[in-house]
DNA sequence: ATTACTATTTCCCGAGTAA
DNA sequence: TTTACTCGGGAAATAGTAA
């Protein structure tokens, strides 16, 4: 976390080392080495933090002891709670695009008994034999489609009938235009690329919502943050407490 | 959170406003007002964040759209996880001090049936009729005693007998010298001030641990962070997402 | 309206050094 | 050994202004 200001980095460093409940013995040369800065800067940093009331310092003989004040803890706690808000709240993912007519493949799929049966079992409805195809309009929407694909937790297994093999299909529940429950599907080998969303429902969505080719629609899903942020983590830690 | 570097504050601001999943329409004057800085700085800030690969920008006509990149999210997530480590781990609170002989009051209390009975019920042992008194040595220890007092979750209720009234006593389980289970008590109206810790146990702690007046002892307790940090929170929020 | 360039000022960092 | 001062150079913020 290179670009965090040194003040916070020092405060976090001290907190990690136990400086919330214990006075830590720390010297400016040691501190400076940890942050690859000069002894003078380390000294100045402690002076500033003390002046701002974020740490208490006590010089006993030749060593000084440092501890976070309530205000110092509050600073970090505020920051923590703000970030917690951001990362723990449900993640609303929105895709926007326009309805278009597909190749008729979706319709075909959703009338194959092997899929129909699984939809009924795993999603709880009898699918209307056709998919609603949506071309995504923005880069955001396309990126978000990929997130949804990663997160899609319902799996329709592939199978064979006497004619051909059918691939696996991942699926996730979404809302169409904020109100209509639907399911977005991700066929393992789709005819479309990641700029197209395919939706199924027990209803004919075109009829029910009065959609025609070119209609603007909004697909939204709410994800659990824990799963959503997997893969975002970088492996570099912020700082290590003293040995 | 005044002293966080502007880079992070902007990144957090954008994340709060939904910039993790959505491209946000944001202008440099608006941004500058939010952070009480100049329009030029806001502009430069976005340029820097983009150059560092933390945000994506797209200028469409006269407005620009901003979204955090994976790297940008990773930055904040790292910071979040570091703070989470600090604030969610159990808090070990340590007090150090020296054994001294009290006024004999503790001994008296711990032989009063009204207390003895409650200790047996609520703590599960028959108390040795006497307290171990410890004068705390450092400011840290005294502060930590106050935290323990606040946190002490076992309550021995006051009562009356035919002679006098006895006040409420709060109590918390601790370890003496890292190994010996004991209970630290906080009489509502103690004879001692906050620089003295009073311990009870089913054993005579002096005998069991070979302690005499002046012996250095270490009292430790492990607290749940959620309760420990109550009261640290400041009421000022870090930043507000745009209206 | 915007964004962002160039100049000036302000602030921060590190070397030298004292206590 | 420490901590922390002064001071010079460089980075960052603001003001003015162009596009």
Short mmCIF file of C-alpha atoms (C1' of nucleotides) in Angstrom, two decimals:
data_model
loop_
_atom_site.label_atom_id
_atom_site.label_comp_id
_atom_site.label_asym_id
_atom_site.label_seq_id
_atom_site.Cartn_x
_atom_site.Cartn_y
_atom_site.Cartn_z
CA UNK A 1 0.00 0.00 0.00
CA UNK A 2 2.59 2.42 -1.14
CA UNK A 3 0.52 5.53 -1.50
CA UNK A 4 -1.10 5.59 1.91
CA UNK A 5 0.29 8.58 3.72
CA UNK A 6 3.06 7.76 6.12
CA UNK A 7 1.00 8.98 9.06
CA UNK A 8 -1.57 6.24 8.60
CA UNK A 9 0.98 3.65 7.73
CA UNK A 10 2.78 4.33 11.00
CA UNK A 11 -0.48 4.32 12.93
CA UNK A 12 -1.48 1.01 11.37
CA UNK A 13 1.98 -0.40 11.99
CA UNK A 14 1.78 0.51 15.67
CA UNK A 15 -1.74 -0.88 15.95
CA UNK A 16 -0.65 -4.15 14.35
CA UNK A 17 2.19 -4.40 16.80
CA UNK A 18 -0.19 -4.13 19.73
CA UNK A 19 0.07 -0.40 20.33
CA UNK A 20 -3.61 -0.16 21.10
CA UNK A 21 -3.32 -1.80 24.51
CA UNK A 22 0.44 -1.71 25.13
CA UNK A 23 3.12 0.94 25.05
CA UNK A 24 5.63 -0.14 22.44
CA UNK A 25 9.34 0.44 22.68
CA UNK A 26 10.28 1.92 19.37
CA UNK A 27 13.25 3.92 18.14
CA UNK A 28 13.28 6.27 15.20
CA UNK A 29 16.04 4.37 13.34
CA UNK A 30 14.04 1.13 13.55
CA UNK A 31 10.88 2.88 12.43
CA UNK A 32 12.67 4.57 9.57
CA UNK A 33 14.08 1.27 8.31
CA UNK A 34 10.62 -0.26 8.31
CA UNK A 35 9.25 2.44 6.11
CA UNK A 36 12.38 2.98 4.03
CA UNK A 37 12.58 6.55 5.10
CA UNK A 38 15.09 8.63 7.01
CA UNK A 39 15.55 8.69 10.74
CA UNK A 40 14.67 12.37 10.62
CA UNK A 41 11.38 11.69 8.94
CA UNK A 42 10.55 8.96 11.43
CA UNK A 43 11.25 11.39 14.23
CA UNK A 44 9.15 14.09 12.62
CA UNK A 45 6.37 11.60 12.01
CA UNK A 46 6.17 10.67 15.69
CA UNK A 47 6.25 14.33 16.65
CA UNK A 48 3.38 15.08 14.27
CA UNK A 49 1.32 12.11 15.40
CA UNK A 50 1.82 13.18 18.98
CA UNK A 51 0.98 16.78 18.21
CA UNK A 52 -2.22 15.62 16.52
CA UNK A 53 -3.10 13.63 19.62
CA UNK A 54 -3.01 10.29 17.85
CA UNK A 55 -0.25 8.74 19.94
CA UNK A 56 1.14 9.10 23.44
CA UNK A 57 4.89 9.16 23.84
CA UNK A 58 6.91 8.69 26.94
CA UNK A 59 10.68 8.97 26.94
CA UNK A 60 12.29 6.86 29.64
CA UNK A 61 16.03 7.31 29.65
CA UNK A 62 17.23 6.69 26.15
CA UNK A 63 14.23 4.80 24.78
CA UNK A 64 10.76 6.08 24.07
CA UNK A 65 7.49 4.25 24.45
CA UNK A 66 4.62 4.81 22.09
CA UNK A 67 0.95 3.96 22.38
CA UNK A 68 -2.09 4.92 20.38
CA UNK A 69 -4.47 7.32 22.06
CA UNK A 70 -8.24 6.85 21.98
CA UNK A 71 -8.26 9.39 19.19
CA UNK A 72 -5.65 7.40 17.31
CA UNK A 73 -7.66 4.20 17.65
CA UNK A 74 -10.79 6.08 16.62
CA UNK A 75 -9.06 7.22 13.46
CA UNK A 76 -8.25 3.71 12.39
CA UNK A 77 -11.58 2.39 13.58
CA UNK A 78 -13.43 4.98 11.49
CA UNK A 79 -11.42 3.98 8.49
CA UNK A 80 -12.07 0.34 9.22
CA UNK A 81 -15.81 0.82 9.60
CA UNK A 82 -15.98 2.82 6.40
CA UNK A 83 -14.20 0.08 4.48
CA UNK A 84 -16.32 -2.53 6.20
CA UNK A 85 -19.42 -0.75 4.91
CA UNK A 86 -18.02 -0.86 1.43
CA UNK A 87 -16.85 -4.44 1.42
CA UNK A 88 -19.49 -6.13 3.54
CA UNK A 89 -22.61 -4.66 2.03
CA UNK A 90 -24.38 -6.72 -0.62
CA UNK A 91 -23.02 -5.96 -4.06
CA UNK A 92 -25.63 -4.88 -6.54
CA UNK A 93 -24.54 -5.71 -10.05
CA UNK A 94 -26.42 -4.08 -12.90
CA UNK A 95 -26.29 -4.87 -16.62
CA UNK A 96 -28.00 -2.75 -19.23
CA UNK A 97 -28.69 -3.66 -22.82
CA UNK A 98 -31.16 -4.01 -25.64
CA UNK A 99 -33.40 -6.90 -26.50
CA UNK A 100 -32.62 -8.64 -29.78
CA UNK A 101 -33.75 -11.77 -31.58
CA UNK A 102 -31.33 -14.62 -31.26
CA UNK A 103 -30.72 -17.52 -33.55
CA UNK A 104 -33.56 -19.52 -32.07
CA UNK A 105 -31.06 -21.75 -30.29
CA UNK A 106 -32.23 -20.65 -26.88
CA UNK A 107 -35.73 -21.63 -27.70
CA UNK A 108 -34.43 -25.00 -28.79
CA UNK A 109 -32.45 -25.53 -25.58
CA UNK A 110 -35.32 -24.65 -23.32
CA UNK A 111 -37.51 -27.29 -24.89
CA UNK A 112 -34.96 -30.10 -24.54
CA UNK A 113 -36.33 -32.33 -21.76
CA UNK A 114 -32.88 -32.81 -20.20
CA UNK A 115 -32.65 -29.09 -19.43
CA UNK A 116 -36.35 -28.54 -18.72
CA UNK A 117 -36.28 -31.19 -16.03
CA UNK A 118 -33.23 -29.67 -14.34
CA UNK A 119 -34.69 -26.17 -14.44
CA UNK A 120 -37.80 -27.46 -12.76
CA UNK A 121 -35.74 -29.25 -10.09
CA UNK A 122 -33.10 -26.64 -9.39
CA UNK A 123 -34.97 -23.42 -10.12
CA UNK A 124 -38.52 -24.41 -9.32
CA UNK A 125 -40.34 -23.44 -12.48
CA UNK A 126 -41.20 -24.82 -15.89
CA UNK A 127 -39.25 -22.66 -18.36
CA UNK A 128 -40.97 -20.90 -21.21
CA UNK A 129 -39.36 -22.47 -24.29
CA UNK A 130 -37.25 -19.55 -25.37
CA UNK A 131 -34.55 -17.20 -24.08
CA UNK A 132 -34.60 -13.44 -23.95
CA UNK A 133 -31.40 -12.22 -25.58
CA UNK A 134 -29.90 -8.89 -24.56
CA UNK A 135 -26.90 -7.18 -26.16
CA UNK A 136 -25.01 -5.39 -23.45
CA UNK A 137 -24.37 -1.74 -24.08
CA UNK A 138 -21.41 -0.74 -21.97
CA UNK A 139 -18.02 -2.00 -20.93
CA UNK A 140 -19.33 -1.99 -17.35
CA UNK A 141 -22.17 -4.29 -18.29
CA UNK A 142 -19.86 -6.69 -20.07
CA UNK A 143 -17.45 -6.75 -17.13
CA UNK A 144 -20.32 -7.30 -14.75
CA UNK A 145 -21.64 -10.14 -16.89
CA UNK A 146 -18.29 -11.84 -16.35
CA UNK A 147 -18.59 -11.37 -12.62
CA UNK A 148 -22.02 -12.90 -12.65
CA UNK A 149 -20.74 -15.79 -14.70
CA UNK A 150 -18.03 -16.42 -12.13
CA UNK A 151 -20.53 -16.20 -9.32
CA UNK A 152 -23.38 -18.14 -10.93
CA UNK A 153 -24.03 -20.88 -8.41
CA UNK A 154 -26.71 -22.97 -10.08
CA UNK A 155 -25.39 -25.69 -12.34
CA UNK A 156 -27.42 -27.45 -15.03
CA UNK A 157 -25.41 -30.52 -15.97
CA UNK A 158 -24.68 -31.48 -19.53
CA UNK A 159 -26.05 -34.72 -20.95
CA UNK A 160 -26.47 -36.77 -24.09
CA UNK A 161 -29.57 -37.83 -25.92
CA UNK A 162 -29.73 -39.99 -29.03
CA UNK A 163 -28.98 -37.01 -31.30
CA UNK A 164 -26.17 -35.00 -29.69
CA UNK A 165 -24.41 -33.87 -26.48
CA UNK A 166 -25.46 -30.87 -24.46
CA UNK A 167 -22.97 -28.86 -22.39
CA UNK A 168 -23.14 -27.65 -18.81
CA UNK A 169 -25.01 -24.43 -18.15
CA UNK A 170 -24.43 -22.14 -15.18
CA UNK A 171 -27.29 -19.98 -13.96
CA UNK A 172 -28.05 -17.22 -11.51
CA UNK A 173 -31.25 -15.54 -10.35
CA UNK A 174 -31.65 -11.91 -11.41
CA UNK A 175 -34.30 -9.22 -11.66
CA UNK A 176 -35.38 -7.86 -15.01
CA UNK A 177 -36.21 -4.16 -14.96
CA UNK A 178 -35.90 -4.24 -11.16
CA UNK A 179 -39.10 -6.21 -10.60
CA UNK A 180 -39.47 -9.30 -12.76
CA UNK A 181 -37.67 -12.40 -11.43
CA UNK A 182 -35.72 -14.20 -14.12
CA UNK A 183 -32.68 -16.42 -14.47
CA UNK A 184 -29.59 -15.52 -16.41
CA UNK A 185 -27.91 -18.50 -18.01
CA UNK A 186 -24.31 -19.08 -19.06
CA UNK A 187 -24.06 -22.01 -21.45
CA UNK A 188 -20.60 -23.54 -21.33
CA UNK A 189 -20.25 -23.15 -25.07
CA UNK A 190 -22.55 -20.30 -25.92
CA UNK A 191 -23.28 -19.13 -29.42
CA UNK A 192 -22.76 -15.64 -28.15
CA UNK A 193 -19.77 -13.88 -26.68
CA UNK A 194 -19.62 -12.06 -23.34
CA UNK A 195 -21.50 -9.07 -24.73
CA UNK A 196 -24.79 -10.97 -24.73
CA UNK A 197 -26.96 -11.89 -21.76
CA UNK A 198 -29.45 -14.75 -22.03
CA UNK A 199 -32.43 -14.89 -19.72
CA UNK A 200 -35.02 -17.54 -19.02
CA UNK A 201 -38.24 -17.41 -17.06
CA UNK A 202 -41.43 -19.35 -16.60
CA UNK A 203 -43.11 -16.62 -18.63
CA UNK A 204 -42.64 -15.24 -22.09
CA UNK A 205 -40.76 -12.18 -20.96
CA UNK A 206 -41.33 -10.31 -24.20
CA UNK A 207 -45.07 -10.58 -23.77
CA UNK A 208 -45.17 -10.09 -20.04
CA UNK A 209 -43.06 -6.92 -20.05
CA UNK A 210 -44.08 -5.70 -23.50
CA UNK A 211 -40.57 -5.94 -24.91
CA UNK A 212 -39.66 -5.83 -28.57
CA UNK A 213 -36.36 -5.82 -30.40
CA UNK A 214 -34.43 -2.76 -29.33
CA UNK A 215 -36.17 -2.36 -25.96
CA UNK A 216 -33.82 -1.13 -23.27
CA UNK A 217 -33.69 -3.49 -20.28
CA UNK A 218 -31.93 -3.59 -16.95
CA UNK A 219 -30.75 -6.83 -15.41
CA UNK A 220 -29.72 -6.73 -11.77
CA UNK A 221 -28.41 -9.20 -9.24
CA UNK A 222 -27.38 -8.90 -5.63
CA UNK A 223 -24.22 -10.79 -4.69
CA UNK A 224 -22.67 -11.74 -1.41
CA UNK A 225 -19.56 -9.61 -0.95
CA UNK A 226 -17.42 -12.45 0.39
CA UNK A 227 -17.64 -14.31 -2.84
CA UNK A 228 -17.67 -11.27 -5.03
CA UNK A 229 -14.34 -9.96 -3.79
CA UNK A 230 -12.50 -13.27 -4.04
CA UNK A 231 -9.85 -12.77 -6.65
CA UNK A 232 -9.51 -9.06 -5.98
CA UNK A 233 -7.11 -9.62 -3.13
CA UNK A 234 -3.48 -8.88 -3.87
CA UNK A 235 -0.87 -10.94 -2.10
CA UNK A 236 1.17 -8.05 -0.82
CA UNK A 237 0.59 -7.25 2.82
CA UNK A 238 0.50 -3.71 4.09
CA UNK A 239 3.19 -3.91 6.71
CA UNK A 240 4.64 -6.34 9.17
CA UNK A 241 4.72 -5.78 12.90
CA UNK A 242 8.21 -5.71 14.41
CA UNK A 243 9.99 -9.01 14.95
CA UNK B 1 -10.08 11.13 8.54
CA UNK B 2 -8.25 14.27 7.62
CA UNK B 3 -4.75 12.98 7.27
CA UNK B 4 -5.35 10.05 4.94
CA UNK B 5 -3.69 10.90 1.69
CA UNK B 6 -6.06 12.36 -0.85
CA UNK B 7 -5.44 9.43 -3.19
CA UNK B 8 -7.00 6.96 -0.78
CA UNK B 9 -9.74 9.31 0.27
CA UNK B 10 -10.80 9.70 -3.33
CA UNK B 11 -10.58 5.97 -3.92
CA UNK B 12 -12.70 5.31 -0.83
CA UNK B 13 -15.15 7.99 -1.85
CA UNK B 14 -15.58 6.43 -5.27
CA UNK B 15 -15.94 2.96 -3.79
CA UNK B 16 -18.60 4.19 -1.36
CA UNK B 17 -20.50 5.71 -4.24
CA UNK B 18 -20.58 2.38 -6.03
CA UNK B 19 -17.55 2.86 -8.24
CA UNK B 20 -16.55 -0.77 -7.81
CA UNK B 21 -19.30 -2.09 -10.05
CA UNK B 22 -20.52 1.04 -11.83
CA UNK B 23 -18.89 3.84 -13.77
CA UNK B 24 -19.65 7.05 -11.92
CA UNK B 25 -20.27 10.39 -13.51
CA UNK B 26 -18.05 12.77 -11.66
CA UNK B 27 -16.67 16.21 -12.38
CA UNK B 28 -13.54 17.75 -10.97
CA UNK B 29 -15.36 20.75 -9.40
CA UNK B 30 -17.72 18.42 -7.53
CA UNK B 31 -14.86 16.25 -6.41
CA UNK B 32 -12.83 19.25 -5.29
CA UNK B 33 -15.71 20.60 -3.22
CA UNK B 34 -16.11 17.28 -1.45
CA UNK B 35 -12.52 17.26 -0.38
CA UNK B 36 -12.16 20.99 0.17
CA UNK B 37 -9.40 21.20 -2.35
CA UNK B 38 -8.92 23.01 -5.64
CA UNK B 39 -10.40 21.94 -8.93
CA UNK B 40 -6.88 21.64 -10.27
CA UNK B 41 -5.91 19.22 -7.53
CA UNK B 42 -9.00 17.14 -8.16
CA UNK B 43 -8.09 16.98 -11.82
CA UNK B 44 -4.51 16.07 -11.05
CA UNK B 45 -5.68 13.47 -8.54
CA UNK B 46 -7.77 11.67 -11.13
CA UNK B 47 -4.90 11.84 -13.59
CA UNK B 48 -2.57 10.30 -11.02
CA UNK B 49 -5.03 7.59 -10.00
CA UNK B 50 -5.51 6.72 -13.64
CA UNK B 51 -1.78 6.72 -14.30
CA UNK B 52 -1.29 4.38 -11.34
CA UNK B 53 -3.91 2.06 -12.78
CA UNK B 54 -6.28 2.44 -9.85
CA UNK B 55 -9.18 3.88 -11.81
CA UNK B 56 -10.50 3.75 -15.35
CA UNK B 57 -11.64 7.01 -16.88
CA UNK B 58 -13.71 7.61 -19.92
CA UNK B 59 -14.42 11.13 -21.10
CA UNK B 60 -17.66 11.34 -23.04
CA UNK B 61 -18.22 14.84 -24.31
CA UNK B 62 -17.98 17.15 -21.33
CA UNK B 63 -18.42 14.62 -18.53
CA UNK B 64 -16.09 11.89 -17.46
CA UNK B 65 -16.96 8.51 -16.07
CA UNK B 66 -14.82 6.91 -13.43
CA UNK B 67 -14.65 3.35 -12.16
CA UNK B 68 -12.22 1.54 -9.91
CA UNK B 69 -9.99 -1.00 -11.58
CA UNK B 70 -9.30 -4.41 -10.07
CA UNK B 71 -6.04 -2.95 -8.83
CA UNK B 72 -7.90 -0.07 -7.24
CA UNK B 73 -10.27 -2.43 -5.47
CA UNK B 74 -7.33 -4.58 -4.39
CA UNK B 75 -5.72 -1.52 -2.80
CA UNK B 76 -8.73 -0.82 -0.64
CA UNK B 77 -9.34 -4.48 0.04
CA UNK B 78 -5.77 -4.91 1.30
CA UNK B 79 -6.21 -1.96 3.58
CA UNK B 80 -9.53 -3.33 4.75
CA UNK B 81 -8.14 -6.78 5.48
CA UNK B 82 -5.21 -5.32 7.38
CA UNK B 83 -7.54 -3.26 9.55
CA UNK B 84 -9.83 -6.24 9.95
CA UNK B 85 -6.89 -8.21 11.33
CA UNK B 86 -6.24 -5.47 13.83
CA UNK B 87 -9.80 -4.91 14.95
CA UNK B 88 -11.24 -8.41 14.82
CA UNK B 89 -8.52 -10.33 16.56
CA UNK B 90 -9.01 -11.02 20.27
CA UNK B 91 -7.61 -8.23 22.36
CA UNK B 92 -5.10 -9.34 24.97
CA UNK B 93 -5.03 -6.94 27.85
CA UNK B 94 -2.11 -7.17 30.26
CA UNK B 95 -1.66 -5.53 33.64
CA UNK B 96 1.57 -5.64 35.60
CA UNK B 97 2.09 -4.82 39.21
CA UNK B 98 3.39 -5.81 42.59
CA UNK B 99 1.68 -7.79 45.32
CA UNK B 100 0.95 -5.90 48.50
CA UNK B 101 -0.98 -6.50 51.69
CA UNK B 102 -4.35 -4.81 51.73
CA UNK B 103 -6.39 -3.65 54.64
CA UNK B 104 -7.84 -7.05 55.19
CA UNK B 105 -11.14 -5.93 53.71
CA UNK B 106 -10.91 -8.35 50.81
CA UNK B 107 -10.55 -11.19 53.19
CA UNK B 108 -13.59 -9.96 54.98
CA UNK B 109 -15.69 -9.68 51.82
CA UNK B 110 -14.81 -13.11 50.59
CA UNK B 111 -16.06 -14.67 53.76
CA UNK B 112 -19.41 -12.92 53.71
CA UNK B 113 -21.93 -15.64 52.80
CA UNK B 114 -23.84 -13.31 50.46
CA UNK B 115 -20.81 -12.98 48.20
CA UNK B 116 -19.50 -16.52 48.70
CA UNK B 117 -22.77 -17.96 47.52
CA UNK B 118 -22.82 -15.80 44.39
CA UNK B 119 -19.20 -16.61 43.55
CA UNK B 120 -20.04 -20.27 43.76
CA UNK B 121 -23.09 -19.83 41.55
CA UNK B 122 -21.72 -17.46 38.97
CA UNK B 123 -18.04 -18.39 38.88
CA UNK B 124 -18.19 -22.03 39.87
CA UNK B 125 -15.79 -22.15 42.77
CA UNK B 126 -15.68 -21.57 46.51
CA UNK B 127 -13.50 -18.53 46.99
CA UNK B 128 -10.49 -18.57 49.26
CA UNK B 129 -11.39 -16.01 51.93
CA UNK B 130 -9.02 -13.26 50.88
CA UNK B 131 -8.06 -11.15 47.89
CA UNK B 132 -4.70 -10.77 46.27
CA UNK B 133 -3.97 -7.07 46.01
CA UNK B 134 -1.73 -5.76 43.25
CA UNK B 135 -0.51 -2.20 42.84
CA UNK B 136 -0.32 -1.47 39.18
CA UNK B 137 2.99 -0.16 37.95
CA UNK B 138 2.38 1.69 34.74
CA UNK B 139 -0.05 4.10 33.19
CA UNK B 140 -0.83 1.37 30.63
CA UNK B 141 -1.79 -1.05 33.37
CA UNK B 142 -4.04 1.48 35.03
CA UNK B 143 -5.73 2.34 31.75
CA UNK B 144 -6.17 -1.33 30.98
CA UNK B 145 -7.69 -1.93 34.40
CA UNK B 146 -10.32 0.62 33.49
CA UNK B 147 -11.02 -1.21 30.26
CA UNK B 148 -11.41 -4.47 32.13
CA UNK B 149 -13.73 -2.79 34.57
CA UNK B 150 -15.89 -1.57 31.73
CA UNK B 151 -15.85 -4.99 30.15
CA UNK B 152 -16.31 -7.07 33.31
CA UNK B 153 -19.41 -9.09 32.55
CA UNK B 154 -20.00 -11.01 35.76
CA UNK B 155 -22.08 -9.19 38.30
CA UNK B 156 -22.23 -10.03 42.00
CA UNK B 157 -25.27 -8.21 43.35
CA UNK B 158 -25.19 -6.13 46.48
CA UNK B 159 -27.27 -7.13 49.45
CA UNK B 160 -27.98 -6.38 53.11
CA UNK B 161 -27.45 -8.47 56.19
CA UNK B 162 -28.34 -7.51 59.75
CA UNK B 163 -25.14 -5.48 60.15
CA UNK B 164 -24.66 -3.46 56.95
CA UNK B 165 -25.18 -3.15 53.19
CA UNK B 166 -22.83 -4.60 50.62
CA UNK B 167 -22.38 -3.04 47.17
CA UNK B 168 -22.41 -4.61 43.73
CA UNK B 169 -19.18 -6.17 42.54
CA UNK B 170 -18.25 -6.66 38.89
CA UNK B 171 -15.87 -9.46 37.99
CA UNK B 172 -13.95 -10.85 35.05
CA UNK B 173 -11.90 -14.00 34.52
CA UNK B 174 -8.18 -13.44 34.07
CA UNK B 175 -4.92 -15.36 34.10
CA UNK B 176 -2.32 -14.69 36.77
CA UNK B 177 1.24 -14.98 35.48
CA UNK B 178 -0.12 -16.39 32.22
CA UNK B 179 -1.19 -19.73 33.68
CA UNK B 180 -3.17 -19.50 36.89
CA UNK B 181 -6.89 -18.88 36.41
CA UNK B 182 -8.21 -16.18 38.73
CA UNK B 183 -10.98 -13.61 38.86
CA UNK B 184 -10.41 -9.89 39.02
CA UNK B 185 -13.06 -8.05 41.01
CA UNK B 186 -14.27 -4.47 40.85
CA UNK B 187 -16.22 -3.58 43.99
CA UNK B 188 -18.61 -0.74 43.29
CA UNK B 189 -17.16 1.26 46.12
CA UNK B 190 -13.65 -0.07 46.46
CA UNK B 191 -11.29 0.97 49.20
CA UNK B 192 -8.68 1.32 46.51
CA UNK B 193 -8.42 3.55 43.49
CA UNK B 194 -7.90 2.46 39.90
CA UNK B 195 -4.24 1.75 40.51
CA UNK B 196 -5.00 -1.40 42.44
CA UNK B 197 -6.16 -4.74 41.09
CA UNK B 198 -7.96 -7.20 43.38
CA UNK B 199 -7.98 -10.88 42.54
CA UNK B 200 -9.87 -13.82 43.97
CA UNK B 201 -9.47 -17.53 43.40
CA UNK B 202 -10.45 -20.81 44.93
CA UNK B 203 -6.85 -21.08 46.13
CA UNK B 204 -4.64 -18.98 48.30
CA UNK B 205 -2.78 -17.42 45.42
CA UNK B 206 0.10 -16.26 47.57
CA UNK B 207 0.80 -19.82 48.66
CA UNK B 208 0.07 -21.48 45.35
CA UNK B 209 2.34 -19.20 43.32
CA UNK B 210 4.83 -18.44 46.07
CA UNK B 211 4.07 -14.76 46.12
CA UNK B 212 5.07 -12.32 48.83
CA UNK B 213 4.76 -8.58 49.20
CA UNK B 214 6.63 -6.94 46.35
CA UNK B 215 6.39 -9.93 43.99
CA UNK B 216 5.96 -8.85 40.39
CA UNK B 217 2.85 -10.34 38.79
CA UNK B 218 1.20 -10.23 35.43
CA UNK B 219 -2.56 -10.26 35.02
CA UNK B 220 -3.93 -10.93 31.57
CA UNK B 221 -7.34 -11.18 29.98
CA UNK B 222 -8.52 -11.79 26.46
CA UNK B 223 -11.44 -9.64 25.34
CA UNK B 224 -13.78 -9.79 22.41
CA UNK B 225 -12.92 -6.93 20.07
CA UNK B 226 -16.54 -5.96 19.42
CA UNK B 227 -17.07 -5.01 22.98
CA UNK B 228 -13.59 -3.72 23.57
CA UNK B 229 -13.79 -1.09 20.84
CA UNK B 230 -17.20 0.23 21.83
CA UNK B 231 -16.62 3.78 22.91
CA UNK B 232 -13.63 4.26 20.66
CA UNK B 233 -15.78 5.13 17.70
CA UNK B 234 -15.92 8.77 16.77
CA UNK B 235 -19.09 10.12 15.30
CA UNK B 236 -17.49 11.74 12.31
CA UNK B 237 -17.82 9.75 9.14
CA UNK B 238 -15.01 9.53 6.66
CA UNK B 239 -16.81 10.83 3.64
CA UNK B 240 -20.23 10.81 2.11
CA UNK B 241 -21.07 9.40 -1.26
CA UNK B 242 -22.51 11.95 -3.70
CA UNK B 243 -26.14 12.93 -3.31
"C1'" DA C 1 -19.76 24.22 -18.62
"C1'" DT C 2 -15.89 21.36 -18.37
"C1'" DT C 3 -10.42 19.54 -18.11
"C1'" DA C 4 -5.82 20.41 -17.49
"C1'" DC C 5 -1.59 23.15 -18.64
"C1'" DT C 6 2.06 26.41 -16.55
"C1'" DA C 7 3.80 29.29 -12.79
"C1'" DT C 8 4.16 30.24 -7.94
"C1'" DT C 9 3.86 28.97 -3.31
"C1'" DT C 10 3.69 25.75 0.21
"C1'" DC C 11 4.91 21.63 2.25
"C1'" DC C 12 7.63 17.56 2.95
"C1'" DC C 13 11.92 14.88 2.95
"C1'" DG C 14 16.69 14.04 4.07
"C1'" DA C 15 21.56 15.68 5.06
"C1'" DG C 16 24.20 17.69 8.54
"C1'" DT C 17 24.60 18.23 13.13
"C1'" DA C 18 23.72 19.31 18.18
"C1'" DA C 19 22.40 17.62 22.62
"C1'" DT D 1 23.89 5.17 21.22
"C1'" DT D 2 19.44 8.05 21.06
"C1'" DT D 3 16.03 12.43 19.47
"C1'" DA D 4 15.25 16.31 16.86
"C1'" DC D 5 16.85 20.85 15.30
"C1'" DT D 6 17.98 23.84 10.87
"C1'" DC D 7 18.33 24.22 6.10
"C1'" DG D 8 18.37 23.34 1.09
"C1'" DG D 9 16.24 20.76 -2.66
"C1'" DG D 10 12.31 18.67 -4.59
"C1'" DA D 11 7.60 17.30 -4.65
"C1'" DA D 12 2.83 18.60 -4.29
"C1'" DA D 13 -0.93 22.03 -3.99
"C1'" DT D 14 -3.02 26.31 -5.58
"C1'" DA D 15 -3.77 30.32 -8.79
"C1'" DG D 16 -4.20 31.83 -13.23
"C1'" DT D 17 -5.55 30.70 -17.57
"C1'" DA D 18 -6.24 28.23 -22.06
"C1'" DA D 19 -8.88 25.10 -24.73
#
